mmCIF file of C-alpha atoms in Angstrom:
data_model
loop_
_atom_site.group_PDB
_atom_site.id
_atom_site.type_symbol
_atom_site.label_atom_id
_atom_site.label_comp_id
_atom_site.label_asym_id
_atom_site.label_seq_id
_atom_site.Cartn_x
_atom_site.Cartn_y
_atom_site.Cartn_z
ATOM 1 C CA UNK Z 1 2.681 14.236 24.024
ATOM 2 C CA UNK Z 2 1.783 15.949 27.464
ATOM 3 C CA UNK Z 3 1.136 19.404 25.553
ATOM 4 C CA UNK Z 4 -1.161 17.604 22.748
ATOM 5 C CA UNK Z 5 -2.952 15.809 25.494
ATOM 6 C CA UNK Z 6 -3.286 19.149 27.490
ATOM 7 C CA UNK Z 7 -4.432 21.244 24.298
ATOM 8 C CA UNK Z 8 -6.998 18.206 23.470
ATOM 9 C CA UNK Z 9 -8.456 18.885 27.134
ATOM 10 C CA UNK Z 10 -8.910 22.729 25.915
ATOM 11 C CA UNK Z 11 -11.631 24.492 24.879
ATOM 12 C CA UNK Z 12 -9.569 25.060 21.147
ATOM 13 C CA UNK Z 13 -11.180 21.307 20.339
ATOM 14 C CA UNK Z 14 -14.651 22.555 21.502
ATOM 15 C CA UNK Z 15 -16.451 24.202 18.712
ATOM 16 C CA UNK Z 16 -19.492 24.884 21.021
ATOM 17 C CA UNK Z 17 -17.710 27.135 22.980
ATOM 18 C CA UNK Z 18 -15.343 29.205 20.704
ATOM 19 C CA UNK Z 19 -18.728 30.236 18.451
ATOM 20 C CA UNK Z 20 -21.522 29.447 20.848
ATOM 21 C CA UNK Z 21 -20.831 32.219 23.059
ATOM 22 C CA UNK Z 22 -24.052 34.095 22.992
ATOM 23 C CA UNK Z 23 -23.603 38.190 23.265
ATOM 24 C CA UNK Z 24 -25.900 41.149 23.656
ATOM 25 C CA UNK Z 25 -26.250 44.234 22.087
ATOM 26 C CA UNK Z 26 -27.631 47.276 21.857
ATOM 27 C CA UNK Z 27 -31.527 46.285 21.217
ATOM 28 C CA UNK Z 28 -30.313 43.281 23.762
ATOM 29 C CA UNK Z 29 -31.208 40.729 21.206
ATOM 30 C CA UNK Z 30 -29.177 37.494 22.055
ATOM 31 C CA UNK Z 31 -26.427 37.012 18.744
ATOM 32 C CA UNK Z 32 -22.811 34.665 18.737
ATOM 33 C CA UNK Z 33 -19.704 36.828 18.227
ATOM 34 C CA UNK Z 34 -18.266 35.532 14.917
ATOM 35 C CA UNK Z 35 -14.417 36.872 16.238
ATOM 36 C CA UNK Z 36 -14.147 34.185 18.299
ATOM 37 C CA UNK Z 37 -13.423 31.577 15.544
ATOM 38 C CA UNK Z 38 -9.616 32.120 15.886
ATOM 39 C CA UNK Z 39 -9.097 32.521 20.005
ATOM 40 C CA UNK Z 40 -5.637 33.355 20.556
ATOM 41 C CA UNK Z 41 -3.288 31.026 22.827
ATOM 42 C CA UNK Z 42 0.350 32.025 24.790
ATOM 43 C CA UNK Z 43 2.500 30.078 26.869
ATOM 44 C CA UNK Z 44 2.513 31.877 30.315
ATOM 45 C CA UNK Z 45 4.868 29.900 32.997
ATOM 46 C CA UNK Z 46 4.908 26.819 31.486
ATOM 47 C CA UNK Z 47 0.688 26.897 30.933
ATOM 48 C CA UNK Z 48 -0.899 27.191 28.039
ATOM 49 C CA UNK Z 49 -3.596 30.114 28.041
ATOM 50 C CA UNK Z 50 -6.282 30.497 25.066
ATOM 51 C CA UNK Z 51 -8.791 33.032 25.407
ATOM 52 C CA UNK Z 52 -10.683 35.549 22.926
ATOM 53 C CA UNK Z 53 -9.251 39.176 22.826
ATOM 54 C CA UNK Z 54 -12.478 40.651 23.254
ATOM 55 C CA UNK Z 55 -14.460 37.788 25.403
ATOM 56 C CA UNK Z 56 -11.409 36.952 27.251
ATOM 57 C CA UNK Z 57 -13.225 37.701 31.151
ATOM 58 C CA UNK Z 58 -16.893 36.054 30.095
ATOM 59 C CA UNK Z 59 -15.150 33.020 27.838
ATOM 60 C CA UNK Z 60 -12.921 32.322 31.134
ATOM 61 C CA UNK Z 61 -15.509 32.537 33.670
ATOM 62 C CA UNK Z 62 -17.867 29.959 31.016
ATOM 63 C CA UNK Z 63 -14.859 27.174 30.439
ATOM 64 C CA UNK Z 64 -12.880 26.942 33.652
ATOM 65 C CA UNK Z 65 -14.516 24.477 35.245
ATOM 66 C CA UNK Z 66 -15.066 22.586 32.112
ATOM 67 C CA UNK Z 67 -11.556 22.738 31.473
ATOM 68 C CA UNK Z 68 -10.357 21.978 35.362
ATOM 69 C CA UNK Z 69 -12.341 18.926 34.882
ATOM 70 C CA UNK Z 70 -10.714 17.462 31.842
ATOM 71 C CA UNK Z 71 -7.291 18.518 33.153
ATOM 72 C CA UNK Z 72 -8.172 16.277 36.695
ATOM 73 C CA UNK Z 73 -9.533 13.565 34.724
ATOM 74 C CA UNK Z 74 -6.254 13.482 32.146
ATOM 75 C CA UNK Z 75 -3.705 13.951 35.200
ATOM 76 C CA UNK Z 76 -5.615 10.930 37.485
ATOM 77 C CA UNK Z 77 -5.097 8.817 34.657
ATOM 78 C CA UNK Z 78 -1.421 9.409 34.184
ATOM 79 C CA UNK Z 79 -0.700 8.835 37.745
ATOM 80 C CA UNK Z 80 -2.890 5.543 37.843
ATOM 81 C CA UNK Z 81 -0.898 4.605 35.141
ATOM 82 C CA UNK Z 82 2.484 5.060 36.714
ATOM 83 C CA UNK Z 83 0.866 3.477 40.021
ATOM 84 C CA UNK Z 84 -0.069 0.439 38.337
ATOM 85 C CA UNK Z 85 3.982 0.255 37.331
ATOM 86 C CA UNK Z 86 4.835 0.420 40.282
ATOM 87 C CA UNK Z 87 2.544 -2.004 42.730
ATOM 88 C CA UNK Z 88 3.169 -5.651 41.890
ATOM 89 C CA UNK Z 89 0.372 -8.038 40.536
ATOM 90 C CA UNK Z 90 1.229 -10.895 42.471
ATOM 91 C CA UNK Z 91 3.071 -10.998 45.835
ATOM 92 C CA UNK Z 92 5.115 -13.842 45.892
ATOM 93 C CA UNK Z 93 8.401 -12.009 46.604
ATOM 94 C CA UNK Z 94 11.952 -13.345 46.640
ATOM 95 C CA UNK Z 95 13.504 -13.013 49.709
ATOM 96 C CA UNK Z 96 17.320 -12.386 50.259
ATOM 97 C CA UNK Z 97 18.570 -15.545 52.122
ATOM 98 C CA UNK Z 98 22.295 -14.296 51.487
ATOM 99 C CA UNK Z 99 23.194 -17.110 49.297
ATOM 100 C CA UNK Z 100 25.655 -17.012 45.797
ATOM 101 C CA UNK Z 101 22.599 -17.080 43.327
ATOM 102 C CA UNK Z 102 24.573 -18.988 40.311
ATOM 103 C CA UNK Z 103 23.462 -17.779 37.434
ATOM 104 C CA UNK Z 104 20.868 -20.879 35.839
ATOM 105 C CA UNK Z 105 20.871 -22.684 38.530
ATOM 106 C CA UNK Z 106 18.918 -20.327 40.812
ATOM 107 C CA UNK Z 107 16.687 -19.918 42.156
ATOM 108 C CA UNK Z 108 15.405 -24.025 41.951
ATOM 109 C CA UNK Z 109 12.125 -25.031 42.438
ATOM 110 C CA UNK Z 110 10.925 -25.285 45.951
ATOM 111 C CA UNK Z 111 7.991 -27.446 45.823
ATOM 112 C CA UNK Z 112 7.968 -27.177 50.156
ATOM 113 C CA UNK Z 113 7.079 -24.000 49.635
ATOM 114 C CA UNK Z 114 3.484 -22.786 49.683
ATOM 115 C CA UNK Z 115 2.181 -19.494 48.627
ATOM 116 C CA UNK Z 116 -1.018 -20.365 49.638
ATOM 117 C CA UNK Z 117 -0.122 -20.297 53.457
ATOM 118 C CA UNK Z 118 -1.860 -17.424 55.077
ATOM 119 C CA UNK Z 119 0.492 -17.453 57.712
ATOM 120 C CA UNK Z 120 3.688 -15.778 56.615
ATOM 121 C CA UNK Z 121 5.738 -16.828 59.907
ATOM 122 C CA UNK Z 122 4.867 -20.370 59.149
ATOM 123 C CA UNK Z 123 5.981 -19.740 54.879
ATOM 124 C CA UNK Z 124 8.917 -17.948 56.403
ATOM 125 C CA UNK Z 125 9.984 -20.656 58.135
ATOM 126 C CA UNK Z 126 9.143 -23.195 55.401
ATOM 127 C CA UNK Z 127 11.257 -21.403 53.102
ATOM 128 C CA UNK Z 128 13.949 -21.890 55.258
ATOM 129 C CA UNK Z 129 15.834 -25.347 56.083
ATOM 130 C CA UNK Z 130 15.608 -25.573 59.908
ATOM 131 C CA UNK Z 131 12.647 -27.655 60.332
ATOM 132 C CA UNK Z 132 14.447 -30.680 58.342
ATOM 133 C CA UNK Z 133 17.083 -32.569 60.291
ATOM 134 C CA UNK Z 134 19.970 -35.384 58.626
ATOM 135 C CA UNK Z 135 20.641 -38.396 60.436
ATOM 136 C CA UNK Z 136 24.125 -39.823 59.045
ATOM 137 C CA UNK Z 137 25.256 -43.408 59.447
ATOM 138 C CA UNK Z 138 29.167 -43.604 59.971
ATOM 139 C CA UNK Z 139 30.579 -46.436 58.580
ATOM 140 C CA UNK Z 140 30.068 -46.719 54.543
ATOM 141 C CA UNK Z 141 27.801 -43.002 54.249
ATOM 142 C CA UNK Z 142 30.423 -40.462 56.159
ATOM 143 C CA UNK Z 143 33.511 -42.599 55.909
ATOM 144 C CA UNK Z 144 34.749 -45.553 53.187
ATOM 145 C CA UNK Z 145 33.754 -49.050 55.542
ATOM 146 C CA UNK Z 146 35.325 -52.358 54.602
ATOM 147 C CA UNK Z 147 32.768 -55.183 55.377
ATOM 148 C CA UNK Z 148 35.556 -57.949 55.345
ATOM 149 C CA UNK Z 149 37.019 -56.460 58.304
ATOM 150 C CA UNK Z 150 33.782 -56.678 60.718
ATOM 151 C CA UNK Z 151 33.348 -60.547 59.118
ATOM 152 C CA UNK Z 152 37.278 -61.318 60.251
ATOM 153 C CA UNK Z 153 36.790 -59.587 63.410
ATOM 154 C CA UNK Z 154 33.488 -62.147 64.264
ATOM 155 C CA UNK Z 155 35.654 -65.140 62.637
ATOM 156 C CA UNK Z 156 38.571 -64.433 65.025
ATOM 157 C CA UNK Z 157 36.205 -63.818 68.538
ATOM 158 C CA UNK Z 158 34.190 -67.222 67.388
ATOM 159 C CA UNK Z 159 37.756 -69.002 67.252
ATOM 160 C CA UNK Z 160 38.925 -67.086 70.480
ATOM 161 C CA UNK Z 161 35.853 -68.449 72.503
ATOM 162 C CA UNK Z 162 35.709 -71.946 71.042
ATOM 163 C CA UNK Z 163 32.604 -71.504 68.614
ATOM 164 C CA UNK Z 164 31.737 -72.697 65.265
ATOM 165 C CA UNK Z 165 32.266 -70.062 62.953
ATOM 166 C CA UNK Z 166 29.025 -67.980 61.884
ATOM 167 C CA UNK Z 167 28.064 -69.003 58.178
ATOM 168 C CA UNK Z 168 27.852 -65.782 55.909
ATOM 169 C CA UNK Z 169 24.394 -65.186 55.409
ATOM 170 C CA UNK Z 170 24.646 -65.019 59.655
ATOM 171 C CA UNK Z 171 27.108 -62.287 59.597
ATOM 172 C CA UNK Z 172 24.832 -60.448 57.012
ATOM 173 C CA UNK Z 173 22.042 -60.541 59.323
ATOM 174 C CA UNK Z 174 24.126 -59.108 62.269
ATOM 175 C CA UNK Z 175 25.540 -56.493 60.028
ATOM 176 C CA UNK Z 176 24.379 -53.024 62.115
ATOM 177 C CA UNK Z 177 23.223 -54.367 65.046
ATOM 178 C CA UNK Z 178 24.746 -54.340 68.489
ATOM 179 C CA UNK Z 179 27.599 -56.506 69.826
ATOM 180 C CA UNK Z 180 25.313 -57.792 72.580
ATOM 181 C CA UNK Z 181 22.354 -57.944 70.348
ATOM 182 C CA UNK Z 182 24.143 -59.867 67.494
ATOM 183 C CA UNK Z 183 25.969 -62.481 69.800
ATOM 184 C CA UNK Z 184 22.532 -63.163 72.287
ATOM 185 C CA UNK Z 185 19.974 -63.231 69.978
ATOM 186 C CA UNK Z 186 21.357 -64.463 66.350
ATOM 187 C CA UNK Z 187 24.588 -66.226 67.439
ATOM 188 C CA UNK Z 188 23.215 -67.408 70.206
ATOM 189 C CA UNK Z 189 26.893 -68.053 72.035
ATOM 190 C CA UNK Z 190 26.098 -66.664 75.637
ATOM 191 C CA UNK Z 191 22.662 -65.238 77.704
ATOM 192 C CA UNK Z 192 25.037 -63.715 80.673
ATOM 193 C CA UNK Z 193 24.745 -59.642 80.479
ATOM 194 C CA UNK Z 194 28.732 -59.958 82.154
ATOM 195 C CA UNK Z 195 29.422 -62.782 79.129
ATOM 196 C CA UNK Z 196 28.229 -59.946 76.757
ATOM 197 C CA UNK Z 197 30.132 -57.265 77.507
ATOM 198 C CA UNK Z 198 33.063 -58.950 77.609
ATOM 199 C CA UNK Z 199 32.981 -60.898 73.943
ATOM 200 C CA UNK Z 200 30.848 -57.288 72.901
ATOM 201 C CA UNK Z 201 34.484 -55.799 74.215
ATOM 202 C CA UNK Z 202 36.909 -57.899 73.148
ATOM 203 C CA UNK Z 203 35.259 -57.910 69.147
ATOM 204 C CA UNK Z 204 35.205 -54.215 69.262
ATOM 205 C CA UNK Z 205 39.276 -54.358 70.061
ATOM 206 C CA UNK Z 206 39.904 -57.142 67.331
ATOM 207 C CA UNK Z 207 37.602 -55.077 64.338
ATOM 208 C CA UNK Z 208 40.142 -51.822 66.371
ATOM 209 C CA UNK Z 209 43.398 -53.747 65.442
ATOM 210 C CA UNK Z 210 42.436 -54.804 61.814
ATOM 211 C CA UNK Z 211 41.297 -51.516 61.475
ATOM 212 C CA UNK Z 212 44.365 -49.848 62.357
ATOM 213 C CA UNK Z 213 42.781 -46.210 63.184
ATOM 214 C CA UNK Z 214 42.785 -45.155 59.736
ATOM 215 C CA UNK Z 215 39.977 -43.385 58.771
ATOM 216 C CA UNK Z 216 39.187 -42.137 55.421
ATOM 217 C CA UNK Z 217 36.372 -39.800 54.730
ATOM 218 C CA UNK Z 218 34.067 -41.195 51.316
ATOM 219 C CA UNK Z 219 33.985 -39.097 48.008
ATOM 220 C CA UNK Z 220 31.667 -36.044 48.532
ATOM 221 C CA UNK Z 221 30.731 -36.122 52.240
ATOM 222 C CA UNK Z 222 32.341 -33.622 53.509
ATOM 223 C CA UNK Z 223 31.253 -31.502 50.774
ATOM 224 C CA UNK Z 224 27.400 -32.370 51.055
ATOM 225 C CA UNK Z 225 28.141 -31.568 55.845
ATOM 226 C CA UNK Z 226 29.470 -28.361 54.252
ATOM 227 C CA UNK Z 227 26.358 -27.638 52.167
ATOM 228 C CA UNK Z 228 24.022 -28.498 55.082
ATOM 229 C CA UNK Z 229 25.951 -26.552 57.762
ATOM 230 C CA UNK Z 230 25.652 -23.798 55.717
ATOM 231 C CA UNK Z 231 21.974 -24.364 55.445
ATOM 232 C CA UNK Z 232 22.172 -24.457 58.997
ATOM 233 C CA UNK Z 233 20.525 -27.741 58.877
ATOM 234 C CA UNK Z 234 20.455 -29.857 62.269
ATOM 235 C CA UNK Z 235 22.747 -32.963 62.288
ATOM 236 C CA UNK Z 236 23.074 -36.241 64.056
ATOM 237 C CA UNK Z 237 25.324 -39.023 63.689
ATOM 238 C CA UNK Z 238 24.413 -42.573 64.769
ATOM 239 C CA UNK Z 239 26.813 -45.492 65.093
ATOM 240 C CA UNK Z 240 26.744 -48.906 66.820
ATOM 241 C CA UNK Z 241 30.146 -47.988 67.839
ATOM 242 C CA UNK Z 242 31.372 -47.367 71.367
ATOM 243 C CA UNK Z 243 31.138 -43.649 71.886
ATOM 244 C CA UNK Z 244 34.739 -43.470 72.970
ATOM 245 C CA UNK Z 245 35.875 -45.326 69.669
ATOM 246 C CA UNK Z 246 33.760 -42.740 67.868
ATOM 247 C CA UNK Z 247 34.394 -39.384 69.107
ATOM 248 C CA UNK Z 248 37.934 -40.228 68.456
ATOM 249 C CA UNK Z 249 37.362 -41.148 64.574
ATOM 250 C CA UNK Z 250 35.607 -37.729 64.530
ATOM 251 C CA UNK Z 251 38.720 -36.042 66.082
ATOM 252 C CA UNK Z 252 41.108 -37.337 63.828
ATOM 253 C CA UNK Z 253 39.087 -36.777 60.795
ATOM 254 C CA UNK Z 254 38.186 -33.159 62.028
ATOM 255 C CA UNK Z 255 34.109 -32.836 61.646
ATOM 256 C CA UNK Z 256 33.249 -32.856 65.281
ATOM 257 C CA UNK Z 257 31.887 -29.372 65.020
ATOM 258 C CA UNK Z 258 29.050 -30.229 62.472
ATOM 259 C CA UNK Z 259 27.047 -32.623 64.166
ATOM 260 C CA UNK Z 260 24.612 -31.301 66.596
ATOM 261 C CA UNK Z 261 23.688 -35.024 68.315
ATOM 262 C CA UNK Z 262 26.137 -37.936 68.186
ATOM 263 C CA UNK Z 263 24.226 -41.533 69.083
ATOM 264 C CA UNK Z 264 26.331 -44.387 70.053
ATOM 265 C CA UNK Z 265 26.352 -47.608 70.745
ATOM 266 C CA UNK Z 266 25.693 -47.184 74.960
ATOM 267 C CA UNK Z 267 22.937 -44.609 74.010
ATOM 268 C CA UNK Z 268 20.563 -47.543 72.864
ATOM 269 C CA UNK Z 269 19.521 -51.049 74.035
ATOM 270 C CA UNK Z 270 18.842 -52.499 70.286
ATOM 271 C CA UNK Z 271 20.771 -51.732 66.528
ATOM 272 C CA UNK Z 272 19.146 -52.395 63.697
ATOM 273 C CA UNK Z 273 17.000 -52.869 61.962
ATOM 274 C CA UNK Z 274 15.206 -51.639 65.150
ATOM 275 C CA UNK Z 275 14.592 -48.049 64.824
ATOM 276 C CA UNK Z 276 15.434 -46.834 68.367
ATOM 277 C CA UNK Z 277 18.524 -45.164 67.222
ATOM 278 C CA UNK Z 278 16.922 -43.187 64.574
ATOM 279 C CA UNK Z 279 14.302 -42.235 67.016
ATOM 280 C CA UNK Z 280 16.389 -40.799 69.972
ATOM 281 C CA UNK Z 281 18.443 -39.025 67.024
ATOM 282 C CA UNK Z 282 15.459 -37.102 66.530
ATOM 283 C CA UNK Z 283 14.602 -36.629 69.916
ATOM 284 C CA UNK Z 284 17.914 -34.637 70.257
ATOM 285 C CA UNK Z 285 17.292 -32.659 66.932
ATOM 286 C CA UNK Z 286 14.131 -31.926 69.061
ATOM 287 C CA UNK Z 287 12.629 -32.578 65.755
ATOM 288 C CA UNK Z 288 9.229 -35.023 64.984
ATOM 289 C CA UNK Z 289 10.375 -38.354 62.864
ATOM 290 C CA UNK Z 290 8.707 -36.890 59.509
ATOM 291 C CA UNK Z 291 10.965 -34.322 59.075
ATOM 292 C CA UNK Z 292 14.053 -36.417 59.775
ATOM 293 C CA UNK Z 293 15.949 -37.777 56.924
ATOM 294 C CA UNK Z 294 18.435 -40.776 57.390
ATOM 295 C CA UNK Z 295 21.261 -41.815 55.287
ATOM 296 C CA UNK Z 296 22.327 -45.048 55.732
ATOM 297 C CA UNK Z 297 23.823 -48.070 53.463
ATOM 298 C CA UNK Z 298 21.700 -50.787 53.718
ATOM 299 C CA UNK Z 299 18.701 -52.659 53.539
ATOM 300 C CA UNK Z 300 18.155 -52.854 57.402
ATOM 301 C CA UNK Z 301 18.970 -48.806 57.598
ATOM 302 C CA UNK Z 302 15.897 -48.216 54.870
ATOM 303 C CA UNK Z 303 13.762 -51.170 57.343
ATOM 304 C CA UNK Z 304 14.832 -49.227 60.254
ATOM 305 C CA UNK Z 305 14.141 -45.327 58.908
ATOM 306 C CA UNK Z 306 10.594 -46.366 57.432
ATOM 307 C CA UNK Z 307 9.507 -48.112 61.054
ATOM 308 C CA UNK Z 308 10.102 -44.734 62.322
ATOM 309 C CA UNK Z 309 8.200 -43.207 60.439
ATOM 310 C CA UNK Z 310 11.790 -41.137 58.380
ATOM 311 C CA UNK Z 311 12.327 -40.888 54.728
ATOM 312 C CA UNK Z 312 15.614 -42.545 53.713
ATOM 313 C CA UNK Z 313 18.187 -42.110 51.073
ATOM 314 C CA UNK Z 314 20.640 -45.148 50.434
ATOM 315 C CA UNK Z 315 24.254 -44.592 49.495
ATOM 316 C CA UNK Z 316 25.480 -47.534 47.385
ATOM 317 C CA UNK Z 317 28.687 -48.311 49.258
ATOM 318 C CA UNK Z 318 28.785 -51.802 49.504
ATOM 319 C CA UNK Z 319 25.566 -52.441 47.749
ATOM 320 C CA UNK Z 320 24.828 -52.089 44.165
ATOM 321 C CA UNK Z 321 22.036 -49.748 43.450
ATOM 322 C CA UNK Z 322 19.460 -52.389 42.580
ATOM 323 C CA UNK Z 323 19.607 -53.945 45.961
ATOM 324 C CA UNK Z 324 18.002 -50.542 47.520
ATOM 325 C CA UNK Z 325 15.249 -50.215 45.505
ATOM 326 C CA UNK Z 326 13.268 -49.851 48.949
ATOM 327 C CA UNK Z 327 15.191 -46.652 50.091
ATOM 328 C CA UNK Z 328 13.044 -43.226 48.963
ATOM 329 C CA UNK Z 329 16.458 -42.168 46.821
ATOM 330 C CA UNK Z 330 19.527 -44.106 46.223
ATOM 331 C CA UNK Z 331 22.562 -42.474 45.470
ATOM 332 C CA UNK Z 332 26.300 -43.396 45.318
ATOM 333 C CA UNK Z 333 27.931 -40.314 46.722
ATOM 334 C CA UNK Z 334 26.083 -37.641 48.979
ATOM 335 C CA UNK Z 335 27.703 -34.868 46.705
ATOM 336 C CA UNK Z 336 24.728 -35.865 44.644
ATOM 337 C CA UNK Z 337 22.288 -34.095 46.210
ATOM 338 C CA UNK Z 338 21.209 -30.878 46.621
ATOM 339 C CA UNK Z 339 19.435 -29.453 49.876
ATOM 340 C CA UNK Z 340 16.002 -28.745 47.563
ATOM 341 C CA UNK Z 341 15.671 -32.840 47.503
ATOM 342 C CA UNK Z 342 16.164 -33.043 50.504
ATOM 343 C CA UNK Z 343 12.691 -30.614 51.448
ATOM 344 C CA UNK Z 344 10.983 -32.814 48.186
ATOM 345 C CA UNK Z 345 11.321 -35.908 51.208
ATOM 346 C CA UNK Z 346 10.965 -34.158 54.160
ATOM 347 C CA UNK Z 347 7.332 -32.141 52.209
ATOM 348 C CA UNK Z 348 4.859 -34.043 53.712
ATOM 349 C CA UNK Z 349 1.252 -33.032 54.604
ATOM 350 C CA UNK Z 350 0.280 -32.611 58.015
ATOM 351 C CA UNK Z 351 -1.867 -30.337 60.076
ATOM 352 C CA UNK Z 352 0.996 -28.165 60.646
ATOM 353 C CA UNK Z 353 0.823 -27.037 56.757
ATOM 354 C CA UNK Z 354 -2.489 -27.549 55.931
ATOM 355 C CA UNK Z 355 -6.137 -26.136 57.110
ATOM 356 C CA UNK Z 356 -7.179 -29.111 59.616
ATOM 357 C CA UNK Z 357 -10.451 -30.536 58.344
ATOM 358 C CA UNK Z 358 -12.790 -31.774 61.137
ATOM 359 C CA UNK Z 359 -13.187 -35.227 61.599
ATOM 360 C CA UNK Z 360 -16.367 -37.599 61.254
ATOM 361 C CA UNK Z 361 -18.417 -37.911 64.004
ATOM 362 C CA UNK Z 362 -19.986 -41.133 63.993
ATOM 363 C CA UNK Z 363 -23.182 -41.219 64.339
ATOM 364 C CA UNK Z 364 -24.486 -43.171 67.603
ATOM 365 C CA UNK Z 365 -26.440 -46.075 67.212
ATOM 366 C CA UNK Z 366 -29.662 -46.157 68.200
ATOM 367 C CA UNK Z 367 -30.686 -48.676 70.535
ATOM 368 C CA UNK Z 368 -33.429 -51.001 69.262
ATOM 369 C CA UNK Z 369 -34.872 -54.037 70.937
ATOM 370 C CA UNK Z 370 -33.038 -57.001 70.518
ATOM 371 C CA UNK Z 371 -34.639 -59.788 68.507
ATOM 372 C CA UNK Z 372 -32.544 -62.733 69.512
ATOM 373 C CA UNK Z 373 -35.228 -63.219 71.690
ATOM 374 C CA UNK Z 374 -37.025 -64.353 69.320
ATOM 375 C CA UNK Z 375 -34.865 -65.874 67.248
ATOM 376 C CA UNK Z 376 -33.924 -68.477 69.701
ATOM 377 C CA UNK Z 377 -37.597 -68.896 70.775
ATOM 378 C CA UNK Z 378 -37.956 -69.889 66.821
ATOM 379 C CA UNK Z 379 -34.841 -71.694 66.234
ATOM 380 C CA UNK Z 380 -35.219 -74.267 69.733
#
């Protein structure tokens, strides 16, 4: 194909010049040499030479640049053509993050991503999974809970102390708040800070002893940590437990090195549905609240994560599903998800991903004379 092309290029296509060669002779009258019909042509080196045997010198000196020309043009075209093969139309690249690709499952669609960033630090860093954080509830989302235990634990302490014992719709509105918070301010038993702490105490040993220190980790946690660790995703864990009672669970269960920030019940003055817990878990992520995700088990976590401004995602413990319609997803075992949802809730538009549009200026009003002047002159 490369000789045909090359021979095209030649002056053995051009009639013009194989029978247009003007000579002179003898009465130096200008007449074409008709032995130049047939030029002959040899491969010399690996080149293909045509030439006349008697105007070889004159034909040669009359074609070459003609033919260097043709030869440039044909050899700029092949190499623009294995350029274009080579340079990429679009350059949306995949980067190596050093993760298993399945095959069919990856890469998945990364809608937090955004090609159109101009910053490629900022994409860079998009792409990856450190500017999300996970917020984990303890009881019912890490490890099984059993309600009926924390409702025997309030019946005994209200028997204990000599009180009537809390109907159940009050125990379901003191479920994740604060010993102190639950017994001042919707029991209403005692308003002493010393009174507190002591019935706060002395509930958290009965709920202890019906608990018996057995601790069983749900279906699928540990798996999802795994994932998320491995994402290097921040972690915090948040309990209305005392922080003694709870880095001792985590001991025995053997997670302690996954969480980054561990919240407990001395850390904050209020539970739920307050958000202050969710809050200060961020704070230690050193994270902002939108790109904090909690997981939680109930109605007054999804209250609690939205008043902070935090996507949640419910896991249906002790709730059926329909009962936490208000949570952003609702799941029923974190082995569910996959760390792409996770950026879908934590993709939200701010001025850190987008160009910042300038704001209105309102226009100042122009002062103009008062006519209530008048009015009153008219209306008296």
């Amino acid at each position: 194909m490369v000789v045909d092309s090359i021979a095209a290029t030649s002056f053995l296509g051009h009639r013009p010049l194989c029978q247009g060669v003007p000579l002179k002779d003898v009465s130096n009258k200008r007449k074409f040499a008709d032995n130049c019909r047939f030029p002959v042509t040899e491969f010399i080196g690996g080149r293909i030479v045509t030439y006349s045997p008697v105007l070889r010198m004159k034909v040669g000196r009359l074609t070459n640049s003609s033919i260097n020309a043709l030869a440039m043009e044909l050899t700029k075209e092949t190499y623009s053509f294995r350029e274009e093969e080579k340079i990429p139309r679009d350059w949306r690249y995949q980067l190596d993050s050093g993760v298993d690709r399945k095959p069919g499952l990856w890469p998945p669609e990364n809608k937090a991503d955004n090609p159109s960033l101009h910053n490629p630090l900022l994409r860079q860093e998009r792409m990856g999974c450190g500017w999300l954080g996970a917020i984990f509830e303890w009881e019912g989302v890490i490890i099984e809970d059993n309600p009926d235990l924390e409702k025997q634990a309030w019946l005994t302490l209200a028997q204990e102390e000599g009180k009537s014992p809390p109907p159940a719709f009050i125990l379901r509105r003191v479920e994740g708040m604060k010993n102190e918070q639950a017994i001042s301010e919707v029991l209403c038993w005692s308003r002493d800070p010393a009174e507190l702490r002591r019935m706060a105490s002395r509930k958290e040993e009965i709920y202890q002893a019906l608990q018996g220190g057995i601790y069983r980790l749900r279906t699928g946690s540990k798996e999802f940590v795994n994932i998320l660790m491995h994402y290097k995703i921040p972690m915090a864990l948040v309990s209305t437990r005392p922080r003694k009672t709870l880095e001792t669970a985590i001991d025995t269960i053997g997670i302690e090195e996954y969480f980054t920030a561990i919240v407990a019940a001395e850390d904050v003055h209020r539970g739920k549905p307050d958000p202050e817990m969710f809050v200060y878990a961020a704070q230690l992520l050193k994270l902002i609240p939108e790109r904090c995700i909690v997981f939680g088990n109930s109605n007054q976590t999804v209250e609690a994560a939205h008043d902070a401004q935090m996507k949640c995602v419910a896991v249906a413990s002790k709730h059926p599903v329909y009962e936490l319609g208000a949570a952003d997803l609702v799941v029923r075992h974190l082995d569910e998800l996959s760390v792409v949802d996770l950026k879908h809730l934590a993709d939200i538009e701010s001025t850190e991903f987008r160009s910042v549009e300038p704001e209105m200026e309102l226009e100042e009003e122009e002062d103009y004379p008062s006519s209530s002047a008048a009015v009153d002159d008219i209306f008296w």
